[in-house]
Amino acid sequence: MTSEARNISHVVSEFILLGFPCRWEIQIFLFSIFFMTYILTLLGNMAIVCAVRWDRRLHTPMYILLANFSFLEICYVNSDVPNMLANFLSQTKTISFTRCLLQLYFFFSLGTTECLFLSIMAYDRFLAICCPLHYPVVMTAKFCSTLVIFCWVYGFLWFLIPVILVTQLPFCGPNVIDDFLCDLGPLLALASACIPIPGTVLICGTMSSLLIFATFFYIIGSYTLVLRAVMQVPSVAGRKKAFSTCTSHLAVVFLFYGSVMITYVKPGSGQVEGMQKFTTLFYSVLTPFFNPMIYSLRNKEMKDALKKVLGGS
């Protein structure tokens, strides 16, 4: 970085998150909708965590991974939604430079962890359905715990370099982010308005693309083998149960990866005006909201456990 860039670096002490600019009455309406979505997301995912914790029948690798995934979703929505809700009621809609970068780090680290968890869950289903005799030997409680720890630790390490690079960028004046959170693309666009930053854009785009495509193609490959094995199951009931589990997992994968690919494969590339905030909204707010319903509605064991947690018969 040049000495001139260093001199203008961090002139901006805060950013303005535009969110969803509209009339005050509509802001209040949107606040109510997203607040209810947020509460229901927390309750739905906490119910799954509690169901797995309290029902011994669910103390298996698949449900342990699902409980960790639900806990991850709780953390994920808490990284962006509370600030979004506060901005609906705020007149200034500002966020400090430090808070913005912290939100960027936690939001992307939790997103990376989600990609890894979806991959590990695909691996678990591949082992259980394609290699059922080896499954109890390979997927032990110790190995399952190791996979969980790997997802959390590696998830928070993967995006450390891009975030450090962003902290070194010059933000010399423009500080308005047309989004509801401190996202990578808008921040790179603001920095590039000061000086060219092709190297940082390339590194961030490469790391995002590598993570997204590597995990996505691994998941699709795993479920392709799983679905092929399911079609060969002689029992209709067994085939239906395995197919139901796989389709619910795949639904979550396509919901998450579909919007993530649109947003992060080429960050800072100048997407359609205002489009990024809606794709970000979809995978960061709506996907965690739908996940508990997707995973529980077609799973009898989970539905039975949830009835106990919620006080049903």
CSV table of C-alpha atoms in Angstrom, one decimal:
chain,number,residue,atom,x,y,z
A,1,MET,CA,0.0,0.0,0.0
A,2,THR,CA,1.4,3.5,-0.9
A,3,SER,CA,2.2,6.1,1.7
A,4,GLU,CA,-0.7,8.2,0.3
A,5,ALA,CA,-3.1,5.3,0.9
A,6,ARG,CA,-1.8,4.9,4.5
A,7,ASN,CA,-2.4,8.6,5.1
A,8,ILE,CA,-6.0,8.5,4.1
A,9,SER,CA,-6.7,5.1,5.7
A,10,HIS,CA,-9.4,5.1,8.4
A,11,VAL,CA,-10.5,8.7,7.8
A,12,VAL,CA,-14.0,7.2,8.0
A,13,SER,CA,-14.9,6.6,11.7
A,14,GLU,CA,-18.4,5.3,11.0
A,15,PHE,CA,-20.5,3.9,8.3
A,16,ILE,CA,-24.2,4.6,7.4
A,17,LEU,CA,-26.2,1.4,6.7
A,18,LEU,CA,-29.1,2.4,4.5
A,19,GLY,CA,-31.0,-0.8,5.1
A,20,PHE,CA,-34.4,-0.6,3.4
A,21,PRO,CA,-35.0,3.2,2.9
A,22,CYS,CA,-38.8,3.9,2.8
A,23,ARG,CA,-41.4,5.9,4.7
A,24,TRP,CA,-41.4,5.7,8.6
A,25,GLU,CA,-44.7,3.8,8.6
A,26,ILE,CA,-43.3,1.1,6.3
A,27,GLN,CA,-40.1,1.0,8.4
A,28,ILE,CA,-42.2,0.2,11.5
A,29,PHE,CA,-44.1,-2.5,9.5
A,30,LEU,CA,-40.8,-4.1,8.3
A,31,PHE,CA,-39.5,-3.9,11.9
A,32,SER,CA,-42.5,-5.9,13.1
A,33,ILE,CA,-42.2,-8.5,10.3
A,34,PHE,CA,-38.5,-9.1,10.8
A,35,PHE,CA,-38.8,-9.0,14.6
A,36,MET,CA,-41.4,-11.8,14.5
A,37,THR,CA,-39.2,-13.7,12.0
A,38,TYR,CA,-36.2,-13.3,14.3
A,39,ILE,CA,-38.1,-14.5,17.4
A,40,LEU,CA,-39.5,-17.5,15.6
A,41,THR,CA,-36.1,-18.3,14.2
A,42,LEU,CA,-34.6,-18.3,17.7
A,43,LEU,CA,-37.5,-20.4,19.1
A,44,GLY,CA,-37.4,-22.9,16.2
A,45,ASN,CA,-33.7,-23.6,16.4
A,46,MET,CA,-33.6,-23.6,20.2
A,47,ALA,CA,-36.4,-26.2,20.1
A,48,ILE,CA,-34.3,-28.5,17.9
A,49,VAL,CA,-31.2,-28.0,20.2
A,50,CYS,CA,-33.3,-28.8,23.3
A,51,ALA,CA,-35.0,-31.8,21.6
A,52,VAL,CA,-31.7,-33.4,20.8
A,53,ARG,CA,-30.3,-32.6,24.2
A,54,TRP,CA,-33.2,-34.1,26.1
A,55,ASP,CA,-34.3,-37.0,24.0
A,56,ARG,CA,-31.8,-39.9,24.3
A,57,ARG,CA,-33.1,-41.5,21.1
A,58,LEU,CA,-31.6,-38.5,19.2
A,59,HIS,CA,-28.1,-38.9,20.7
A,60,THR,CA,-26.8,-40.1,17.3
A,61,PRO,CA,-24.3,-38.3,15.0
A,62,MET,CA,-26.9,-37.1,12.5
A,63,TYR,CA,-29.0,-35.3,15.3
A,64,ILE,CA,-25.9,-34.1,17.1
A,65,LEU,CA,-24.7,-32.4,13.9
A,66,LEU,CA,-28.2,-31.1,13.4
A,67,ALA,CA,-28.3,-29.6,17.0
A,68,ASN,CA,-24.9,-27.9,16.4
A,69,PHE,CA,-26.2,-26.6,13.0
A,70,SER,CA,-29.3,-25.2,14.8
A,71,PHE,CA,-27.1,-23.5,17.4
A,72,LEU,CA,-25.0,-22.1,14.6
A,73,GLU,CA,-28.1,-20.6,13.0
A,74,ILE,CA,-28.9,-18.9,16.3
A,75,CYS,CA,-25.5,-17.4,16.3
A,76,TYR,CA,-25.8,-16.5,12.6
A,77,VAL,CA,-29.0,-14.5,12.9
A,78,ASN,CA,-27.6,-12.7,16.0
A,79,SER,CA,-24.6,-11.5,14.0
A,80,ASP,CA,-26.8,-9.3,11.8
A,81,VAL,CA,-30.5,-9.2,12.7
A,82,PRO,CA,-30.4,-7.2,16.0
A,83,ASN,CA,-28.5,-4.4,14.4
A,84,MET,CA,-30.9,-4.5,11.4
A,85,LEU,CA,-33.8,-4.2,13.7
A,86,ALA,CA,-32.2,-1.3,15.6
A,87,ASN,CA,-31.6,0.5,12.3
A,88,PHE,CA,-35.3,0.4,11.4
A,89,LEU,CA,-35.9,2.5,14.5
A,90,SER,CA,-32.8,4.7,14.1
A,91,GLN,CA,-32.7,8.1,12.5
A,92,THR,CA,-28.9,8.1,11.9
A,93,LYS,CA,-28.5,4.4,11.0
A,94,THR,CA,-24.7,4.6,11.8
A,95,ILE,CA,-22.3,1.9,12.9
A,96,SER,CA,-18.8,2.5,14.1
A,97,PHE,CA,-15.8,1.4,12.0
A,98,THR,CA,-14.7,-1.1,14.7
A,99,ARG,CA,-18.3,-2.6,15.1
A,100,CYS,CA,-18.6,-2.8,11.3
A,101,LEU,CA,-15.4,-4.8,11.0
A,102,LEU,CA,-16.4,-7.1,13.9
A,103,GLN,CA,-19.8,-7.7,12.3
A,104,LEU,CA,-18.0,-8.5,9.0
A,105,TYR,CA,-15.7,-11.0,10.7
A,106,PHE,CA,-18.4,-12.8,12.7
A,107,PHE,CA,-20.9,-12.8,9.9
A,108,PHE,CA,-18.5,-14.3,7.4
A,109,SER,CA,-16.9,-16.7,10.0
A,110,LEU,CA,-20.4,-18.1,10.9
A,111,GLY,CA,-21.2,-18.3,7.2
A,112,THR,CA,-18.0,-20.3,6.6
A,113,THR,CA,-18.9,-22.6,9.5
A,114,GLU,CA,-22.3,-23.2,8.0
A,115,CYS,CA,-20.7,-24.3,4.7
A,116,LEU,CA,-18.5,-26.7,6.6
A,117,PHE,CA,-21.4,-28.1,8.7
A,118,LEU,CA,-23.5,-28.7,5.6
A,119,SER,CA,-20.6,-30.6,4.1
A,120,ILE,CA,-20.1,-32.7,7.3
A,121,MET,CA,-23.8,-33.5,7.4
A,122,ALA,CA,-23.6,-34.7,3.8
A,123,TYR,CA,-20.6,-36.9,4.7
A,124,ASP,CA,-22.6,-38.3,7.6
A,125,ARG,CA,-25.5,-39.2,5.3
A,126,PHE,CA,-23.1,-40.7,2.7
A,127,LEU,CA,-21.6,-43.0,5.4
A,128,ALA,CA,-24.9,-44.0,6.9
A,129,ILE,CA,-26.6,-44.9,3.6
A,130,CYS,CA,-23.7,-45.9,1.3
A,131,CYS,CA,-21.5,-47.7,3.9
A,132,PRO,CA,-24.0,-48.8,6.6
A,133,LEU,CA,-21.7,-51.6,7.9
A,134,HIS,CA,-18.8,-49.2,8.4
A,135,TYR,CA,-20.9,-46.3,9.8
A,136,PRO,CA,-20.8,-47.3,13.5
A,137,VAL,CA,-17.1,-47.9,13.3
A,138,VAL,CA,-16.2,-44.7,11.5
A,139,MET,CA,-18.8,-42.2,12.9
A,140,THR,CA,-18.0,-42.7,16.6
A,141,ALA,CA,-18.9,-40.1,19.2
A,142,LYS,CA,-15.3,-39.1,19.4
A,143,PHE,CA,-15.0,-38.6,15.6
A,144,CYS,CA,-18.3,-36.7,15.5
A,145,SER,CA,-17.0,-34.4,18.2
A,146,THR,CA,-13.8,-33.9,16.2
A,147,LEU,CA,-15.8,-32.9,13.1
A,148,VAL,CA,-17.9,-30.5,15.1
A,149,ILE,CA,-14.7,-28.8,16.6
A,150,PHE,CA,-13.1,-28.7,13.2
A,151,CYS,CA,-16.1,-26.9,11.7
A,152,TRP,CA,-16.1,-24.2,14.4
A,153,VAL,CA,-12.4,-23.7,14.5
A,154,TYR,CA,-11.7,-23.7,10.8
A,155,GLY,CA,-14.8,-21.6,10.1
A,156,PHE,CA,-13.4,-18.8,12.3
A,157,LEU,CA,-9.9,-19.1,10.8
A,158,TRP,CA,-10.8,-19.2,7.1
A,159,PHE,CA,-11.9,-15.6,6.6
A,160,LEU,CA,-9.3,-14.1,9.0
A,161,ILE,CA,-7.0,-13.0,6.1
A,162,PRO,CA,-9.7,-11.2,4.1
A,163,VAL,CA,-10.9,-9.4,7.1
A,164,ILE,CA,-7.4,-8.3,8.1
A,165,LEU,CA,-6.9,-7.1,4.5
A,166,VAL,CA,-10.1,-5.1,4.7
A,167,THR,CA,-8.9,-3.4,8.0
A,168,GLN,CA,-5.9,-2.1,6.0
A,169,LEU,CA,-7.9,-0.6,3.2
A,170,PRO,CA,-8.3,3.2,2.8
A,171,PHE,CA,-11.8,4.5,3.5
A,172,CYS,CA,-11.2,8.1,2.6
A,173,GLY,CA,-14.7,9.7,2.5
A,174,PRO,CA,-17.7,7.7,1.1
A,175,ASN,CA,-19.2,5.9,4.0
A,176,VAL,CA,-22.8,5.0,2.9
A,177,ILE,CA,-23.4,1.2,2.6
A,178,ASP,CA,-26.5,0.3,0.6
A,179,ASP,CA,-27.2,-2.7,2.8
A,180,PHE,CA,-28.5,-3.7,6.2
A,181,LEU,CA,-25.1,-5.0,7.4
A,182,CYS,CA,-21.4,-4.5,6.9
A,183,ASP,CA,-21.0,-6.8,3.9
A,184,LEU,CA,-17.8,-7.5,2.0
A,185,GLY,CA,-18.9,-6.3,-1.4
A,186,PRO,CA,-20.1,-2.8,-0.4
A,187,LEU,CA,-17.0,-2.3,1.8
A,188,LEU,CA,-14.7,-3.2,-1.1
A,189,ALA,CA,-16.6,-0.8,-3.3
A,190,LEU,CA,-16.2,2.0,-0.8
A,191,ALA,CA,-12.4,1.4,-0.6
A,192,SER,CA,-12.0,1.1,-4.3
A,193,ALA,CA,-13.5,4.6,-4.6
A,194,CYS,CA,-10.3,5.8,-2.9
A,195,ILE,CA,-7.6,3.8,-4.6
A,196,PRO,CA,-7.6,0.7,-6.9
A,197,ILE,CA,-7.5,-2.5,-4.8
A,198,PRO,CA,-7.4,-5.3,-7.4
A,199,GLY,CA,-5.3,-7.5,-5.2
A,200,THR,CA,-7.6,-7.4,-2.2
A,201,VAL,CA,-10.7,-8.0,-4.4
A,202,LEU,CA,-8.9,-11.0,-6.1
A,203,ILE,CA,-7.9,-12.6,-2.7
A,204,CYS,CA,-11.4,-12.1,-1.2
A,205,GLY,CA,-13.1,-13.4,-4.3
A,206,THR,CA,-10.8,-16.4,-4.6
A,207,MET,CA,-11.2,-17.4,-1.0
A,208,SER,CA,-15.0,-16.9,-1.2
A,209,SER,CA,-15.3,-18.9,-4.4
A,210,LEU,CA,-13.0,-21.7,-3.2
A,211,LEU,CA,-15.0,-22.2,-0.1
A,212,ILE,CA,-18.4,-22.0,-1.8
A,213,PHE,CA,-17.7,-24.2,-4.8
A,214,ALA,CA,-15.5,-26.8,-2.9
A,215,THR,CA,-18.1,-27.4,-0.3
A,216,PHE,CA,-21.1,-27.2,-2.7
A,217,PHE,CA,-19.7,-29.7,-5.2
A,218,TYR,CA,-18.6,-32.0,-2.4
A,219,ILE,CA,-22.2,-31.9,-1.0
A,220,ILE,CA,-23.8,-32.5,-4.4
A,221,GLY,CA,-21.4,-35.3,-5.1
A,222,SER,CA,-22.1,-36.9,-1.7
A,223,TYR,CA,-25.9,-36.7,-2.2
A,224,THR,CA,-25.7,-38.0,-5.7
A,225,LEU,CA,-24.1,-41.2,-4.4
A,226,VAL,CA,-26.6,-41.3,-1.5
A,227,LEU,CA,-29.6,-40.9,-3.8
A,228,ARG,CA,-28.2,-43.6,-6.1
A,229,ALA,CA,-27.9,-45.9,-3.1
A,230,VAL,CA,-31.4,-45.0,-1.9
A,231,MET,CA,-32.9,-46.1,-5.2
A,232,GLN,CA,-31.4,-49.6,-4.6
A,233,VAL,CA,-32.9,-50.1,-1.1
A,234,PRO,CA,-35.4,-53.0,-1.4
A,235,SER,CA,-37.7,-51.8,1.4
A,236,VAL,CA,-40.2,-49.2,0.3
A,237,ALA,CA,-40.4,-47.9,3.9
A,238,GLY,CA,-36.6,-47.7,4.2
A,239,ARG,CA,-36.3,-46.0,0.8
A,240,LYS,CA,-38.9,-43.5,1.7
A,241,LYS,CA,-37.3,-42.6,5.1
A,242,ALA,CA,-33.8,-42.2,3.6
A,243,PHE,CA,-35.1,-40.2,0.7
A,244,SER,CA,-37.1,-37.9,3.1
A,245,THR,CA,-34.0,-37.2,5.1
A,246,CYS,CA,-31.8,-36.5,2.1
A,247,THR,CA,-34.4,-34.2,0.4
A,248,SER,CA,-34.7,-32.1,3.5
A,249,HIS,CA,-30.9,-31.7,3.7
A,250,LEU,CA,-30.7,-30.8,0.0
A,251,ALA,CA,-33.5,-28.2,0.4
A,252,VAL,CA,-31.4,-26.4,3.0
A,253,VAL,CA,-28.3,-26.7,0.8
A,254,PHE,CA,-30.0,-25.1,-2.3
A,255,LEU,CA,-31.7,-22.4,-0.2
A,256,PHE,CA,-28.3,-21.4,1.3
A,257,TYR,CA,-25.9,-21.9,-1.6
A,258,GLY,CA,-28.3,-20.4,-4.3
A,259,SER,CA,-28.3,-17.0,-2.7
A,260,VAL,CA,-24.7,-17.2,-1.4
A,261,MET,CA,-23.3,-17.9,-4.9
A,262,ILE,CA,-25.1,-14.9,-6.4
A,263,THR,CA,-23.6,-12.6,-3.7
A,264,TYR,CA,-20.0,-13.7,-3.0
A,265,VAL,CA,-18.5,-15.4,-6.0
A,266,LYS,CA,-17.3,-12.0,-7.2
A,267,PRO,CA,-17.5,-9.5,-4.4
A,268,GLY,CA,-17.2,-5.8,-5.2
A,269,SER,CA,-18.0,-6.5,-8.8
A,270,GLY,CA,-20.9,-4.0,-9.0
A,271,GLN,CA,-24.1,-6.1,-8.9
A,272,VAL,CA,-27.5,-4.8,-9.9
A,273,GLU,CA,-28.3,-1.8,-7.8
A,274,GLY,CA,-29.8,-2.8,-4.5
A,275,MET,CA,-29.9,-6.5,-5.4
A,276,GLN,CA,-27.2,-7.7,-3.0
A,277,LYS,CA,-29.1,-6.8,0.1
A,278,PHE,CA,-32.0,-9.0,-0.9
A,279,THR,CA,-29.9,-12.0,-1.6
A,280,THR,CA,-28.1,-11.4,1.7
A,281,LEU,CA,-31.4,-11.1,3.4
A,282,PHE,CA,-32.5,-14.4,2.0
A,283,TYR,CA,-29.7,-16.6,3.2
A,284,SER,CA,-28.9,-14.7,6.4
A,285,VAL,CA,-32.4,-14.2,7.7
A,286,LEU,CA,-34.9,-16.3,5.9
A,287,THR,CA,-32.9,-19.6,5.5
A,288,PRO,CA,-32.3,-19.9,9.3
A,289,PHE,CA,-36.1,-19.2,9.7
A,290,PHE,CA,-37.0,-22.1,7.3
A,291,ASN,CA,-34.4,-24.6,8.5
A,292,PRO,CA,-36.3,-25.9,11.6
A,293,MET,CA,-39.4,-26.5,9.6
A,294,ILE,CA,-37.5,-28.2,6.8
A,295,TYR,CA,-35.6,-30.5,9.1
A,296,SER,CA,-38.6,-31.4,11.4
A,297,LEU,CA,-41.7,-31.6,9.2
A,298,ARG,CA,-40.5,-34.7,7.3
A,299,ASN,CA,-38.7,-36.4,10.3
A,300,LYS,CA,-40.9,-38.5,12.6
A,301,GLU,CA,-38.3,-38.8,15.3
A,302,MET,CA,-37.7,-35.1,15.4
A,303,LYS,CA,-41.4,-34.3,15.4
A,304,ASP,CA,-42.0,-36.7,18.4
A,305,ALA,CA,-39.1,-35.1,20.3
A,306,LEU,CA,-40.3,-31.6,19.6
A,307,LYS,CA,-43.8,-32.6,20.9
A,308,LYS,CA,-42.2,-33.6,24.2
A,309,VAL,CA,-40.1,-30.3,24.3
A,310,LEU,CA,-43.2,-28.2,23.6
A,311,GLY,CA,-45.3,-30.1,26.1
A,312,GLY,CA,-47.4,-32.1,23.7
A,313,SER,CA,-48.6,-35.6,24.1
